[in-house]
Coordinates of N, CA and C in Angstrom, one line a residue:
X1 N 44.2 -81.0 157.1 CA 43.5 -81.5 157.7 C 42.0 -80.5 157.9
X2 N 41.2 -80.8 158.9 CA 39.9 -80.2 157.9 C 39.5 -79.6 158.0
X3 N 40.4 -78.3 159.0 CA 40.4 -76.8 159.4 C 40.9 -77.0 157.9
X4 N 42.5 -77.0 157.6 CA 42.6 -76.3 156.5 C 41.7 -76.5 155.2
X5 N 40.7 -77.8 154.9 CA 40.1 -77.7 154.0 C 38.9 -76.6 154.6
X6 N 38.5 -76.2 155.0 CA 37.2 -75.7 155.7 C 37.5 -73.9 155.1
X7 N 39.1 -74.0 155.7 CA 39.8 -72.8 155.2 C 39.8 -72.5 153.4
X8 N 40.1 -73.6 152.5 CA 40.0 -73.5 151.9 C 38.9 -73.2 151.3
X9 N 38.0 -73.8 151.6 CA 36.9 -73.7 151.0 C 36.2 -72.2 150.7
X10 N 36.1 -71.8 151.4 CA 35.8 -70.7 152.3 C 37.0 -69.7 151.0
X11 N 38.4 -69.8 151.3 CA 38.7 -68.8 150.3 C 38.1 -69.0 149.0
X12 N 37.8 -70.2 148.5 CA 36.9 -70.4 147.0 C 35.9 -69.5 146.8
X13 N 35.5 -69.6 148.1 CA 34.1 -68.5 148.1 C 34.3 -67.7 147.6
X14 N 35.5 -66.5 148.7 CA 35.5 -65.6 149.0 C 36.4 -65.1 147.5
X15 N 36.8 -66.2 146.5 CA 37.7 -65.8 145.7 C 36.5 -65.4 144.1
X16 N 35.2 -66.5 144.4 CA 34.4 -66.1 143.5 C 33.8 -65.0 143.9
X17 N 33.3 -64.5 144.9 CA 32.3 -63.2 145.6 C 33.3 -62.1 144.6

């Protein structure tokens, strides 16, 4: 789902932060 993809991307950024 688009939402799932967006959330996954945000999660990845959070992990990198």
